[in-house]
XYZ file of C-alpha atoms in Angstrom:
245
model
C -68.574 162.959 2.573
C -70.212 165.904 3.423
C -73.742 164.391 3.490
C -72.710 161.228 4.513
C -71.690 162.925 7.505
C -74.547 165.035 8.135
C -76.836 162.438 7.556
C -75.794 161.400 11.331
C -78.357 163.966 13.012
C -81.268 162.438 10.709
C -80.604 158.666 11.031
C -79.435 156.505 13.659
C -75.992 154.247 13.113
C -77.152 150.901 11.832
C -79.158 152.351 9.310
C -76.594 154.748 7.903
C -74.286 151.820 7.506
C -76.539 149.506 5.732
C -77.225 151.995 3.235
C -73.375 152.946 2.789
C -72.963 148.499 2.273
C -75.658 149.586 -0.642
C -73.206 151.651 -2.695
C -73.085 148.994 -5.072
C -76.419 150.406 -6.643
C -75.583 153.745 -7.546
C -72.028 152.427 -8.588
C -74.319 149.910 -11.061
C -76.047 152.677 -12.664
C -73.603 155.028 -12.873
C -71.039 152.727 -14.623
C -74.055 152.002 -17.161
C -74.111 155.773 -17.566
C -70.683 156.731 -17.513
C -68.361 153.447 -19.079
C -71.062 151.657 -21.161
C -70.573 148.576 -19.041
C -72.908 145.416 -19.214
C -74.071 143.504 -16.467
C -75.661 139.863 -16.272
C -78.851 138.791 -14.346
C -77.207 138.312 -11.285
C -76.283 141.793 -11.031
C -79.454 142.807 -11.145
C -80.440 140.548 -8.842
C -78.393 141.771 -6.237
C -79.484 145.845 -7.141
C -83.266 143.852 -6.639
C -81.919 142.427 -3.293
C -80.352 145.496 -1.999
C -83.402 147.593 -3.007
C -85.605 145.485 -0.547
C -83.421 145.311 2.184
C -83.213 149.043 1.871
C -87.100 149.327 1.843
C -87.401 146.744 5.031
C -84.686 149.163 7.219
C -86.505 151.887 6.007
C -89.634 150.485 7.095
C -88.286 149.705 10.113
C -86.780 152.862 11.000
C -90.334 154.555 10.186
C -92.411 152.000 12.996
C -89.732 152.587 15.601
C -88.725 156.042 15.402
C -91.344 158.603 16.690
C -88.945 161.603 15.035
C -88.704 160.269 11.646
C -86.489 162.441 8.972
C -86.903 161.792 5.621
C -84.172 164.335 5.385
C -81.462 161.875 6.483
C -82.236 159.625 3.450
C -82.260 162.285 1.269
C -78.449 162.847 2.325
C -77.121 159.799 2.577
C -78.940 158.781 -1.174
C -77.284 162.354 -2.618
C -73.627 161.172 -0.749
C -73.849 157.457 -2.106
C -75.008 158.706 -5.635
C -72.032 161.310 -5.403
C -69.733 158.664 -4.277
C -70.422 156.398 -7.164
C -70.292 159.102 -9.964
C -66.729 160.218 -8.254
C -65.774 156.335 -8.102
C -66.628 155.847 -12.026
C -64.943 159.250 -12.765
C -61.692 157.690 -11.316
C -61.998 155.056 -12.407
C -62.121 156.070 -16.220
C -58.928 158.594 -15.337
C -56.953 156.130 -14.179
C -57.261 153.755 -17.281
C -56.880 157.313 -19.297
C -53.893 158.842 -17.626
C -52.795 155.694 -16.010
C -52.935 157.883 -12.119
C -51.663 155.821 -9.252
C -53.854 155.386 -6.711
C -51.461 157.954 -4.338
C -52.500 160.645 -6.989
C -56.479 159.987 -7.238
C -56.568 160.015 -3.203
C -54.601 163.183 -3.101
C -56.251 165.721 -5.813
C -60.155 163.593 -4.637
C -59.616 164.642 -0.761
C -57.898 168.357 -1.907
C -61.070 169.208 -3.906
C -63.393 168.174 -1.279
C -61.423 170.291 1.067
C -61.579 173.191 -0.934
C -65.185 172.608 -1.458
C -65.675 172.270 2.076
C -63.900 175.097 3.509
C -65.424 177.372 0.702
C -69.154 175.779 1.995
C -68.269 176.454 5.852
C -66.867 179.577 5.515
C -70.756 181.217 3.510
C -72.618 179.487 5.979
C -70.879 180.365 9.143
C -69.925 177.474 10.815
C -66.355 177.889 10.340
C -66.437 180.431 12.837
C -68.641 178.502 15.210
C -66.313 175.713 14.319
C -63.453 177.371 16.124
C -64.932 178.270 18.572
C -66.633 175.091 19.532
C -62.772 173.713 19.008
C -61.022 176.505 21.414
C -63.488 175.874 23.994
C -63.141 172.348 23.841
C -59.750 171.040 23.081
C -59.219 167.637 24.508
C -62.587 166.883 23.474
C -62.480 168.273 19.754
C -58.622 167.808 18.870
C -58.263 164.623 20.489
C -61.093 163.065 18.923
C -60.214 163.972 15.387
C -56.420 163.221 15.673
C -57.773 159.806 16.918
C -60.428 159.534 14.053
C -57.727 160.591 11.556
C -55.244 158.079 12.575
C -57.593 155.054 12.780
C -58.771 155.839 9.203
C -55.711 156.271 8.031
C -54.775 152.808 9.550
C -58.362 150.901 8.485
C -57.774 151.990 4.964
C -53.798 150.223 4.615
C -55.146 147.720 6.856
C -58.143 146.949 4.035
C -55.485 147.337 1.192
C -52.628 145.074 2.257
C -55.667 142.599 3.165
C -56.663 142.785 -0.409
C -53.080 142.446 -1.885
C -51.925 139.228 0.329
C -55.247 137.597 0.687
C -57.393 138.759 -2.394
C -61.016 140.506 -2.692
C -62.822 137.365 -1.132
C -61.280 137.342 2.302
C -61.102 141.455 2.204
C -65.198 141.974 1.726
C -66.014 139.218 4.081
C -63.449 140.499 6.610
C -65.360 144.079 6.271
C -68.687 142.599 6.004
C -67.920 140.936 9.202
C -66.569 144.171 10.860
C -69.588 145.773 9.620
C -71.948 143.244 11.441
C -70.542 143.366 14.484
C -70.682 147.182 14.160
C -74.626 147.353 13.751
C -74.916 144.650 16.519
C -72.542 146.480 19.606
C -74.908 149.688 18.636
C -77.798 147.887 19.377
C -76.686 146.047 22.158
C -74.822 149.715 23.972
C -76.485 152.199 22.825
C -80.610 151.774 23.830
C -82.653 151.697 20.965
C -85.718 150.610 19.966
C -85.175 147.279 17.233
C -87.668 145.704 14.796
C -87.545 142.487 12.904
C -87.535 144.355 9.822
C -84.087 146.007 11.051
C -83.388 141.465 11.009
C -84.425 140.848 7.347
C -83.558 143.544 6.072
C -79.776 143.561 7.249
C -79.583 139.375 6.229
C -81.199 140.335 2.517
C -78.371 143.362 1.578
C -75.383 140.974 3.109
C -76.461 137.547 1.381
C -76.644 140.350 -1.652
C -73.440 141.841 -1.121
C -71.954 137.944 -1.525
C -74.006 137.114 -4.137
C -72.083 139.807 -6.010
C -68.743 138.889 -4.688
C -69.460 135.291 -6.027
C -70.401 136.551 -9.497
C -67.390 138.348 -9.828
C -65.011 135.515 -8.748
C -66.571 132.600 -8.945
C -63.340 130.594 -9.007
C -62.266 132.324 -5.932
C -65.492 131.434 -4.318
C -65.567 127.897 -5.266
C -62.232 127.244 -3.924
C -62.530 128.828 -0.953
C -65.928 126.904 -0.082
C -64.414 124.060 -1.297
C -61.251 124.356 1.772
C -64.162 125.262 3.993
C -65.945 122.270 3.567
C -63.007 120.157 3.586
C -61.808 121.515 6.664
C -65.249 120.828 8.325
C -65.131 117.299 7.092
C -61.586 116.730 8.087
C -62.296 117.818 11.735
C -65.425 115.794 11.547
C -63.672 112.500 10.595
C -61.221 113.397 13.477
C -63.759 113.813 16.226
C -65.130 110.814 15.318
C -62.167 108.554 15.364
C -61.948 110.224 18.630
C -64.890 108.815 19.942
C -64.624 105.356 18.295
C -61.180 105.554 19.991
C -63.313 105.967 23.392
């Protein structure tokens, strides 16, 4: 979190989301590390897909900005690579210990406190911290209360999603979110854009389904299925409609 967050003064928005929608590559690799698992070709397909999309924004980002930071890759790689090894390591304790999910939220957020505050308080900027805080209150206090509260929210939001509608609608729900994110920076914050930013973002989400659909293909087939039998269904009734006419 810590990386992912500093990452911000290196890279601009869009870019730091497309490589958090790329977790799924670490997470590959470190389950084949950690748990022994086994993946088909299609997983590696998508790793392949993500890669390049990955190498297009990055691309991108380097012809566009004029005060290009390899720095901010560095961090957000280290905070995805950290997040995967902490989401296998979880993973494994709750099929060990059989942990709720209450439990691995609560000791995962208390360590990272710890290590935070322990961080802040060698480097100094836990004094500058509160001091940037007492001379802006409304500003500082407000804004994390507010970011607090919508996380809080986003994350039951994403979880009773998953448990009434199931995985599919959840990711593309997210996906979707995460779309409209990138675009509304572009389109209100001035930046420069390249057609590589284009490609780039299309590759890693056609990926991200791509490995949605290998892991429930059922799902996926039935849900396509309703799609394309609602399309034809509206279809046949616009055109009684106009035979009507």
């Amino acid at each position: 979190m810590g990386f992912s967050t500093a990452a911000f003064a290196y890279l601009n928005y869009p870019t730091q989301i497309i490589f958090k929608c790329c977790k799924l590559i670490p997470v590959f690799i470190g389950e084949l590390i950690i748990q022994g698992k086994k993946y088909n070709c299609i997983d590696f397909c998508v790793a392949c897909l993500m890669s390049l999309g990955l190498i297009l924004f990055t691309l991108a980002d380097n012809q566009v900005s004029p005060n290009f930071d390899f720095r901010g890759y560095l961090m957000i790689s280290v905070a995805l690579i950290a997040d995967a090894v902490i989401g296998n390591v979880q993973e494994k304790i709750i099929k060990k210990y059989d942990a709720t999910n209450t439990e691995i939220v609560f000791y995962s957020y208390s360590l990272g406190v710890v290590y935070i505050f322990f961080f802040i308080l060698v480097n100094g900027d836990l004094i500058h911290g509160f001091v940037f805080f007492f001379k802006n209150p409304w500003h500082t206090y407000g804004y994390v209360t507010a970011f607090s509260l919508i996380g809080y929210l986003g994350i039951n939001l994403v979880l009773s999603l998953v448990k009434t509608q199931g995985a599919l609608i959840a990711v593309t729900v997210t996906t979707v979110r995460k779309a409209i994110t990138i675009v509304l920076s572009f389109l209100l914050f001035r930046k420069p854009f390249s057609m590589n930013y284009l490609w780039g973002g299309s590759i890693i989400f056609f990926a991200t389904y791509l490995n949605l659909y290998n892991k429930n293909r059922e799902k996926c087939k039935f849900f396509l299925y309703r799609c394309i039998g609602r399309i034809k269904y509206r279809k046949s009734r616009i055109n009684k409609f106009y035979r009507s006419i």
